[in-house]
């Protein structure tokens, strides 16, 4: 039985989250979920995985039924990919009020300048900052609260979340400094594997994203075998064959992306993939990649659809996960309030 009191906060504890703002993509799977499963299966430390529904409403209005559906589908995606709700704590953010409560404290620790420098804020708000929600600006403080309310020490994410994790470290360090206590851990990002940044299938210089208007740019975790094969076949490439070494992928972003995806799906390295397929034309390589992708992904889509047939069971899993999450978060929030000087904590 893991001791969940705040005193254990520098033990290894893993937390990560995904927004239910749309369907799951291959980027989410290879950059994040696959590593969540590996860390869970490694065992020996708690793994806590969250559907961050409060983050999902920061960017644009989401119809409530869509948000509910996305959250349940994301839960099905986690489980179908190998997250075991008995081994890991699996829940949606809004069911554990401690996230929002700690986020308020962090809103008072984080500086406007820090938030304004966040690339994702600049990308998403763009020239329309005046019209963006306050929640979008404060987003990274809630993210820091998600992590630190569990005293999580390790956070597996894709490359695009690196800056938010640096901010999480800055918030923890400033809190610890201001209040003169080493209370929050300085979290380590875990960004590993061949696909830390899966790129758009039609433009290798852009990230694969669930929000791109064109479905051809991504593989969704709900795509069936034919759709996966078709999207890979139509993915943009250049006319040259696969090079002899990974150096030959330099300035060939689309080619490099397909090699990285292959390596991540096969649990190997880009160097090994290039060595095996050196000299092959992309037509042939795409056939091999699409066979591999269908083999790994189609069973996940099938299992997701099966799980989605029993929503009551999904809701029960999320409620149980939230209860377990609260057992860890509540004492850490209470201690935070005490440190801050809130009477009655
Ligand atoms: P989100 O929902 O955009 O993405 C979830 C995870 O998937 C990774 N990812 C990718 N990895 C590789 N290639 C891609 N194309 C790709 N697209 C997405 C992301 O890096 C992420 O790991 N802010 C977070 C959610 C969050 C969170 C947290 C994460 C909220 N609180 C606390 C960790 C800890 C986000 O928007 O992820």
GROMACS .gro file of C-alpha atoms and ligand atoms in nm:
model
  382
    1UNK     CA    1   0.000   0.000   0.000
    2UNK     CA    2   0.145   0.335  -0.100
    3UNK     CA    3   0.165   0.596   0.173
    4UNK     CA    4  -0.006   0.903   0.029
    5UNK     CA    5   0.079   1.159   0.295
    6UNK     CA    6   0.264   1.472   0.184
    7UNK     CA    7   0.579   1.356   0.364
    8UNK     CA    8   0.644   1.107   0.082
    9UNK     CA    9   0.642   1.378  -0.185
   10UNK     CA   10   0.987   1.320  -0.323
   11UNK     CA   11   0.924   0.953  -0.399
   12UNK     CA   12   0.877   0.876  -0.767
   13UNK     CA   13   0.520   0.949  -0.867
   14UNK     CA   14   0.401   0.984  -1.227
   15UNK     CA   15   0.124   1.215  -1.348
   16UNK     CA   16   0.011   1.312  -1.695
   17UNK     CA   17  -0.298   1.448  -1.867
   18UNK     CA   18  -0.466   1.470  -2.204
   19UNK     CA   19  -0.733   1.716  -2.313
   20UNK     CA   20  -1.067   1.575  -2.424
   21UNK     CA   21  -1.090   1.856  -2.677
   22UNK     CA   22  -1.128   1.624  -2.978
   23UNK     CA   23  -1.046   1.269  -3.077
   24UNK     CA   24  -0.717   1.100  -2.988
   25UNK     CA   25  -0.448   1.111  -3.256
   26UNK     CA   26  -0.146   0.898  -3.333
   27UNK     CA   27   0.059   1.189  -3.189
   28UNK     CA   28  -0.114   1.154  -2.851
   29UNK     CA   29  -0.063   0.778  -2.862
   30UNK     CA   30   0.306   0.769  -2.961
   31UNK     CA   31   0.410   1.086  -2.777
   32UNK     CA   32   0.222   1.018  -2.456
   33UNK     CA   33  -0.012   0.721  -2.398
   34UNK     CA   34   0.235   0.453  -2.505
   35UNK     CA   35   0.478   0.582  -2.244
   36UNK     CA   36   0.201   0.603  -1.982
   37UNK     CA   37   0.144   0.230  -2.037
   38UNK     CA   38   0.518   0.150  -2.017
   39UNK     CA   39   0.554   0.341  -1.691
   40UNK     CA   40   0.245   0.177  -1.545
   41UNK     CA   41   0.374  -0.167  -1.641
   42UNK     CA   42   0.721  -0.097  -1.503
   43UNK     CA   43   0.547  -0.087  -1.165
   44UNK     CA   44   0.685   0.012  -0.828
   45UNK     CA   45   0.546   0.365  -0.824
   46UNK     CA   46   0.203   0.527  -0.861
   47UNK     CA   47   0.087   0.632  -1.208
   48UNK     CA   48  -0.193   0.889  -1.229
   49UNK     CA   49  -0.355   0.972  -1.565
   50UNK     CA   50  -0.614   1.239  -1.615
   51UNK     CA   51  -0.862   1.359  -1.875
   52UNK     CA   52  -0.821   1.734  -1.831
   53UNK     CA   53  -1.175   1.847  -1.909
   54UNK     CA   54  -1.124   2.186  -1.744
   55UNK     CA   55  -0.838   2.258  -1.983
   56UNK     CA   56  -1.056   2.150  -2.276
   57UNK     CA   57  -1.293   2.446  -2.233
   58UNK     CA   58  -1.017   2.712  -2.236
   59UNK     CA   59  -0.966   2.750  -2.611
   60UNK     CA   60  -1.309   2.756  -2.766
   61UNK     CA   61  -1.666   2.675  -2.676
   62UNK     CA   62  -1.734   2.302  -2.668
   63UNK     CA   63  -2.087   2.178  -2.676
   64UNK     CA   64  -2.153   1.998  -2.341
   65UNK     CA   65  -2.261   1.669  -2.501
   66UNK     CA   66  -1.945   1.672  -2.712
   67UNK     CA   67  -1.728   1.733  -2.406
   68UNK     CA   68  -1.894   1.443  -2.223
   69UNK     CA   69  -1.852   1.218  -2.523
   70UNK     CA   70  -1.487   1.319  -2.577
   71UNK     CA   71  -1.407   1.256  -2.210
   72UNK     CA   72  -1.561   0.909  -2.214
   73UNK     CA   73  -1.399   0.828  -2.548
   74UNK     CA   74  -1.062   0.940  -2.416
   75UNK     CA   75  -1.111   0.713  -2.114
   76UNK     CA   76  -1.191   0.427  -2.353
   77UNK     CA   77  -0.876   0.517  -2.550
   78UNK     CA   78  -0.658   0.501  -2.239
   79UNK     CA   79  -0.796   0.159  -2.143
   80UNK     CA   80  -0.790   0.017  -2.496
   81UNK     CA   81  -0.423   0.124  -2.523
   82UNK     CA   82  -0.330  -0.070  -2.209
   83UNK     CA   83  -0.399   0.153  -1.909
   84UNK     CA   84  -0.542  -0.067  -1.637
   85UNK     CA   85  -0.771   0.134  -1.405
   86UNK     CA   86  -0.674  -0.095  -1.120
   87UNK     CA   87  -0.300  -0.038  -1.163
   88UNK     CA   88  -0.319   0.332  -1.256
   89UNK     CA   89  -0.544   0.605  -1.123
   90UNK     CA   90  -0.763   0.712  -1.417
   91UNK     CA   91  -1.011   0.998  -1.381
   92UNK     CA   92  -1.133   1.330  -1.518
   93UNK     CA   93  -0.994   1.649  -1.372
   94UNK     CA   94  -1.322   1.824  -1.283
   95UNK     CA   95  -1.414   1.546  -1.038
   96UNK     CA   96  -1.119   1.635  -0.816
   97UNK     CA   97  -1.177   1.993  -0.703
   98UNK     CA   98  -0.827   2.015  -0.552
   99UNK     CA   99  -0.685   2.081  -0.903
  100UNK     CA  100  -0.881   2.408  -0.934
  101UNK     CA  101  -0.814   2.502  -0.573
  102UNK     CA  102  -0.438   2.466  -0.606
  103UNK     CA  103  -0.454   2.641  -0.945
  104UNK     CA  104  -0.584   2.952  -0.770
  105UNK     CA  105  -0.284   2.957  -0.539
  106UNK     CA  106  -0.057   2.914  -0.842
  107UNK     CA  107  -0.235   3.197  -1.024
  108UNK     CA  108  -0.099   3.411  -0.743
  109UNK     CA  109   0.253   3.264  -0.769
  110UNK     CA  110   0.296   3.270  -1.149
  111UNK     CA  111   0.382   3.605  -1.310
  112UNK     CA  112   0.198   3.760  -1.605
  113UNK     CA  113   0.529   3.779  -1.793
  114UNK     CA  114   0.586   3.403  -1.757
  115UNK     CA  115   0.242   3.323  -1.894
  116UNK     CA  116   0.274   3.573  -2.180
  117UNK     CA  117   0.591   3.399  -2.299
  118UNK     CA  118   0.423   3.059  -2.344
  119UNK     CA  119   0.444   2.951  -2.709
  120UNK     CA  120   0.107   2.776  -2.692
  121UNK     CA  121  -0.059   3.092  -2.560
  122UNK     CA  122   0.098   3.292  -2.842
  123UNK     CA  123  -0.004   3.031  -3.102
  124UNK     CA  124  -0.358   2.982  -2.978
  125UNK     CA  125  -0.441   3.342  -2.886
  126UNK     CA  126  -0.241   3.482  -3.177
  127UNK     CA  127  -0.350   3.832  -3.267
  128UNK     CA  128  -0.676   3.772  -3.088
  129UNK     CA  129  -0.548   3.791  -2.729
  130UNK     CA  130  -0.809   4.051  -2.631
  131UNK     CA  131  -1.080   3.807  -2.721
  132UNK     CA  132  -0.920   3.495  -2.568
  133UNK     CA  133  -1.045   3.354  -2.242
  134UNK     CA  134  -0.871   3.430  -1.916
  135UNK     CA  135  -0.864   3.052  -1.873
  136UNK     CA  136  -0.647   3.013  -2.184
  137UNK     CA  137  -0.393   3.256  -2.040
  138UNK     CA  138  -0.395   3.086  -1.698
  139UNK     CA  139  -0.391   2.738  -1.853
  140UNK     CA  140  -0.030   2.654  -1.751
  141UNK     CA  141  -0.098   2.738  -1.384
  142UNK     CA  142  -0.380   2.482  -1.382
  143UNK     CA  143  -0.145   2.236  -1.550
  144UNK     CA  144   0.116   2.295  -1.278
  145UNK     CA  145  -0.157   2.235  -1.019
  146UNK     CA  146  -0.258   1.907  -1.191
  147UNK     CA  147   0.094   1.781  -1.144
  148UNK     CA  148   0.192   1.931  -0.811
  149UNK     CA  149  -0.131   1.851  -0.625
  150UNK     CA  150   0.000   1.492  -0.633
  151UNK     CA  151   0.362   1.592  -0.569
  152UNK     CA  152   0.431   1.415  -0.897
  153UNK     CA  153   0.799   1.388  -0.977
  154UNK     CA  154   0.787   1.262  -1.338
  155UNK     CA  155   0.559   1.374  -1.621
  156UNK     CA  156   0.561   1.183  -1.952
  157UNK     CA  157   0.464   1.415  -2.240
  158UNK     CA  158   0.534   1.492  -2.604
  159UNK     CA  159   0.788   1.756  -2.696
  160UNK     CA  160   0.526   2.036  -2.728
  161UNK     CA  161   0.463   2.034  -2.351
  162UNK     CA  162   0.826   2.095  -2.253
  163UNK     CA  163   0.782   2.469  -2.197
  164UNK     CA  164   0.475   2.415  -1.978
  165UNK     CA  165   0.677   2.175  -1.764
  166UNK     CA  166   0.956   2.429  -1.728
  167UNK     CA  167   0.693   2.672  -1.604
  168UNK     CA  168   0.569   2.408  -1.358
  169UNK     CA  169   0.922   2.389  -1.220
  170UNK     CA  170   0.939   2.769  -1.195
  171UNK     CA  171   0.609   2.781  -1.007
  172UNK     CA  172   0.721   2.507  -0.764
  173UNK     CA  173   1.054   2.680  -0.706
  174UNK     CA  174   0.896   3.022  -0.649
  175UNK     CA  175   0.637   2.881  -0.409
  176UNK     CA  176   0.910   2.694  -0.216
  177UNK     CA  177   1.125   3.007  -0.208
  178UNK     CA  178   0.846   3.250  -0.113
  179UNK     CA  179   0.723   3.031   0.172
  180UNK     CA  180   1.068   2.909   0.274
  181UNK     CA  181   0.992   2.538   0.250
  182UNK     CA  182   1.094   2.261   0.011
  183UNK     CA  183   0.731   2.158  -0.026
  184UNK     CA  184   0.674   2.101  -0.399
  185UNK     CA  185   0.907   1.873  -0.597
  186UNK     CA  186   1.087   2.010  -0.901
  187UNK     CA  187   0.923   1.789  -1.162
  188UNK     CA  188   1.116   1.603  -1.433
  189UNK     CA  189   0.967   1.594  -1.783
  190UNK     CA  190   0.991   1.251  -1.945
  191UNK     CA  191   1.014   1.305  -2.321
  192UNK     CA  192   1.135   0.985  -2.478
  193UNK     CA  193   1.120   0.756  -2.780
  194UNK     CA  194   1.135   0.810  -3.156
  195UNK     CA  195   0.808   1.004  -3.182
  196UNK     CA  196   0.822   1.287  -2.931
  197UNK     CA  197   0.681   1.511  -3.205
  198UNK     CA  198   0.467   1.333  -3.463
  199UNK     CA  199   0.418   1.561  -3.761
  200UNK     CA  200   0.125   1.640  -3.990
  201UNK     CA  201   0.099   1.382  -4.272
  202UNK     CA  202   0.056   1.654  -4.536
  203UNK     CA  203   0.314   1.903  -4.402
  204UNK     CA  204   0.616   1.766  -4.216
  205UNK     CA  205   0.694   2.105  -4.064
  206UNK     CA  206   0.367   2.116  -3.863
  207UNK     CA  207   0.270   1.906  -3.561
  208UNK     CA  208   0.000   1.639  -3.605
  209UNK     CA  209  -0.295   1.783  -3.420
  210UNK     CA  210  -0.654   1.695  -3.339
  211UNK     CA  211  -0.755   2.052  -3.416
  212UNK     CA  212  -0.632   2.066  -3.779
  213UNK     CA  213  -0.937   2.118  -4.003
  214UNK     CA  214  -0.820   1.848  -4.248
  215UNK     CA  215  -0.861   1.487  -4.135
  216UNK     CA  216  -0.603   1.372  -4.393
  217UNK     CA  217  -0.327   1.534  -4.186
  218UNK     CA  218  -0.359   1.291  -3.897
  219UNK     CA  219  -0.435   0.935  -3.796
  220UNK     CA  220  -0.713   0.918  -3.539
  221UNK     CA  221  -0.713   0.636  -3.288
  222UNK     CA  222  -1.069   0.558  -3.400
  223UNK     CA  223  -0.973   0.519  -3.770
  224UNK     CA  224  -1.039   0.176  -3.918
  225UNK     CA  225  -0.777  -0.030  -4.104
  226UNK     CA  226  -0.874   0.101  -4.451
  227UNK     CA  227  -0.864   0.463  -4.340
  228UNK     CA  228  -0.523   0.420  -4.175
  229UNK     CA  229  -0.383   0.255  -4.489
  230UNK     CA  230  -0.530   0.523  -4.716
  231UNK     CA  231  -0.393   0.812  -4.507
  232UNK     CA  232  -0.045   0.660  -4.501
  233UNK     CA  233  -0.054   0.589  -4.875
  234UNK     CA  234  -0.151   0.952  -4.941
  235UNK     CA  235   0.094   1.103  -4.691
  236UNK     CA  236   0.325   1.358  -4.849
  237UNK     CA  237   0.680   1.239  -4.926
  238UNK     CA  238   0.963   1.344  -5.155
  239UNK     CA  239   1.079   1.156  -5.467
  240UNK     CA  240   1.403   1.015  -5.317
  241UNK     CA  241   1.434   0.664  -5.173
  242UNK     CA  242   1.513   0.598  -4.805
  243UNK     CA  243   1.871   0.700  -4.726
  244UNK     CA  244   2.149   0.479  -4.588
  245UNK     CA  245   2.166   0.663  -4.254
  246UNK     CA  246   1.945   0.895  -4.047
  247UNK     CA  247   2.166   1.188  -4.148
  248UNK     CA  248   2.016   1.148  -4.494
  249UNK     CA  249   1.677   1.248  -4.351
  250UNK     CA  250   1.806   1.595  -4.272
  251UNK     CA  251   1.586   1.858  -4.442
  252UNK     CA  252   1.338   1.587  -4.550
  253UNK     CA  253   1.073   1.646  -4.278
  254UNK     CA  254   0.800   1.425  -4.427
  255UNK     CA  255   1.037   1.133  -4.484
  256UNK     CA  256   1.180   1.170  -4.136
  257UNK     CA  257   0.831   1.175  -3.985
  258UNK     CA  258   0.730   0.847  -4.148
  259UNK     CA  259   1.055   0.684  -4.032
  260UNK     CA  260   1.000   0.811  -3.677
  261UNK     CA  261   0.642   0.682  -3.673
  262UNK     CA  262   0.761   0.343  -3.796
  263UNK     CA  263   1.033   0.330  -3.530
  264UNK     CA  264   0.793   0.424  -3.249
  265UNK     CA  265   0.531   0.170  -3.356
  266UNK     CA  266   0.794  -0.102  -3.387
  267UNK     CA  267   0.963  -0.005  -3.057
  268UNK     CA  268   1.294   0.049  -3.229
  269UNK     CA  269   1.512   0.343  -3.335
  270UNK     CA  270   1.501   0.552  -3.654
  271UNK     CA  271   1.858   0.436  -3.724
  272UNK     CA  272   1.748   0.071  -3.719
  273UNK     CA  273   1.451   0.146  -3.949
  274UNK     CA  274   1.670   0.329  -4.199
  275UNK     CA  275   1.928   0.049  -4.191
  276UNK     CA  276   1.658  -0.208  -4.265
  277UNK     CA  277   1.488  -0.015  -4.545
  278UNK     CA  278   1.787   0.170  -4.699
  279UNK     CA  279   1.736   0.231  -5.070
  280UNK     CA  280   1.364   0.138  -5.065
  281UNK     CA  281   1.120   0.363  -5.247
  282UNK     CA  282   0.863   0.536  -5.030
  283UNK     CA  283   0.583   0.351  -5.209
  284UNK     CA  284   0.714   0.022  -5.069
  285UNK     CA  285   0.803   0.169  -4.730
  286UNK     CA  286   0.451   0.308  -4.693
  287UNK     CA  287   0.307  -0.041  -4.748
  288UNK     CA  288   0.528  -0.175  -4.466
  289UNK     CA  289   0.437   0.120  -4.243
  290UNK     CA  290   0.069   0.085  -4.309
  291UNK     CA  291   0.077  -0.291  -4.228
  292UNK     CA  292   0.256  -0.214  -3.903
  293UNK     CA  293   0.022   0.074  -3.813
  294UNK     CA  294  -0.290  -0.132  -3.882
  295UNK     CA  295  -0.148  -0.420  -3.679
  296UNK     CA  296  -0.082  -0.194  -3.377
  297UNK     CA  297  -0.372   0.052  -3.401
  298UNK     CA  298  -0.677  -0.128  -3.542
  299UNK     CA  299  -0.720  -0.349  -3.229
  300UNK     CA  300  -0.718  -0.032  -3.014
  301UNK     CA  301  -0.996   0.123  -3.225
  302UNK     CA  302  -1.202  -0.196  -3.201
  303UNK     CA  303  -1.160  -0.212  -2.824
  304UNK     CA  304  -1.247   0.159  -2.788
  305UNK     CA  305  -1.574   0.102  -2.974
  306UNK     CA  306  -1.655  -0.195  -2.750
  307UNK     CA  307  -1.584   0.003  -2.433
  308UNK     CA  308  -1.794   0.297  -2.558
  309UNK     CA  309  -2.096   0.064  -2.564
  310UNK     CA  310  -2.098   0.061  -2.184
  311UNK     CA  311  -2.084   0.424  -2.074
  312UNK     CA  312  -2.209   0.344  -1.725
  313UNK     CA  313  -1.897   0.132  -1.674
  314UNK     CA  314  -1.673   0.416  -1.801
  315UNK     CA  315  -1.841   0.659  -1.561
  316UNK     CA  316  -1.794   0.413  -1.275
  317UNK     CA  317  -1.422   0.381  -1.357
  318UNK     CA  318  -1.381   0.761  -1.365
  319UNK     CA  319  -1.567   0.806  -1.034
  320UNK     CA  320  -1.354   0.540  -0.865
  321UNK     CA  321  -1.036   0.691  -1.009
  322UNK     CA  322  -1.137   1.035  -0.884
  323UNK     CA  323  -1.192   0.897  -0.535
  324UNK     CA  324  -0.843   0.746  -0.532
  325UNK     CA  325  -0.693   1.066  -0.675
  326UNK     CA  326  -0.859   1.273  -0.402
  327UNK     CA  327  -0.700   1.057  -0.134
  328UNK     CA  328  -0.360   1.178  -0.251
  329UNK     CA  329  -0.454   1.535  -0.346
  330UNK     CA  330  -0.658   1.635  -0.040
  331UNK     CA  331  -0.378   1.616   0.220
  332UNK     CA  332  -0.135   1.795  -0.015
  333UNK     CA  333  -0.384   2.078  -0.073
  334UNK     CA  334  -0.456   2.101   0.301
  335UNK     CA  335  -0.086   2.132   0.375
  336UNK     CA  336  -0.052   2.396   0.099
  337UNK     CA  337  -0.333   2.601   0.257
  338UNK     CA  338  -0.162   2.573   0.596
  339UNK     CA  339   0.169   2.691   0.449
  340UNK     CA  340  -0.006   2.983   0.277
  341UNK     CA  341  -0.184   3.082   0.597
  342UNK     CA  342  -0.547   2.995   0.525
  343UNK     CA  343  -0.731   2.970   0.858
  344UNK     CA  344  -0.916   2.642   0.912
  345UNK     CA  345  -0.698   2.435   0.678
  346LIG     P1  346  -0.267   1.753  -2.531
  346LIG     O1  347  -0.404   1.712  -2.491
  346LIG     O2  348  -0.251   1.852  -2.640
  346LIG     O3  349  -0.183   1.628  -2.570
  346LIG     C1  350  -0.172   1.516  -2.485
  346LIG     C2  351  -0.033   1.454  -2.493
  346LIG     O4  352  -0.005   1.415  -2.627
  346LIG     C3  353   0.118   1.474  -2.668
  346LIG     N1  354   0.108   1.507  -2.810
  346LIG     C4  355   0.199   1.472  -2.901
  346LIG     N2  356   0.313   1.402  -2.890
  346LIG     C5  357   0.385   1.382  -3.003
  346LIG     N3  358   0.346   1.430  -3.125
  346LIG     C6  359   0.232   1.500  -3.140
  346LIG     N4  360   0.194   1.543  -3.260
  346LIG     C7  361   0.152   1.524  -3.025
  346LIG     N5  362   0.035   1.588  -3.003
  346LIG     C8  363   0.010   1.578  -2.871
  346LIG     C9  364   0.131   1.599  -2.584
  346LIG     O5  365   0.267   1.641  -2.577
  346LIG    C10  366   0.077   1.552  -2.453
  346LIG     O6  367   0.175   1.483  -2.378
  346LIG     N6  368  -0.135   2.071  -2.171
  346LIG    C11  369  -0.151   1.931  -2.204
  346LIG    C12  370  -0.250   1.859  -2.114
  346LIG    C13  371  -0.219   1.866  -1.968
  346LIG    C14  372  -0.113   1.802  -1.900
  346LIG    C15  373  -0.130   1.835  -1.761
  346LIG    C16  374  -0.008   1.720  -1.942
  346LIG    C17  375  -0.292   1.935  -1.874
  346LIG     N7  376  -0.237   1.914  -1.750
  346LIG    C18  377  -0.041   1.788  -1.666
  346LIG    C19  378   0.081   1.674  -1.844
  346LIG    C20  379   0.064   1.708  -1.708
  346LIG    C21  380  -0.203   1.922  -2.346
  346LIG     O7  381  -0.264   2.011  -2.398
  346LIG     O8  382  -0.185   1.803  -2.402
   0.00000   0.00000   0.00000
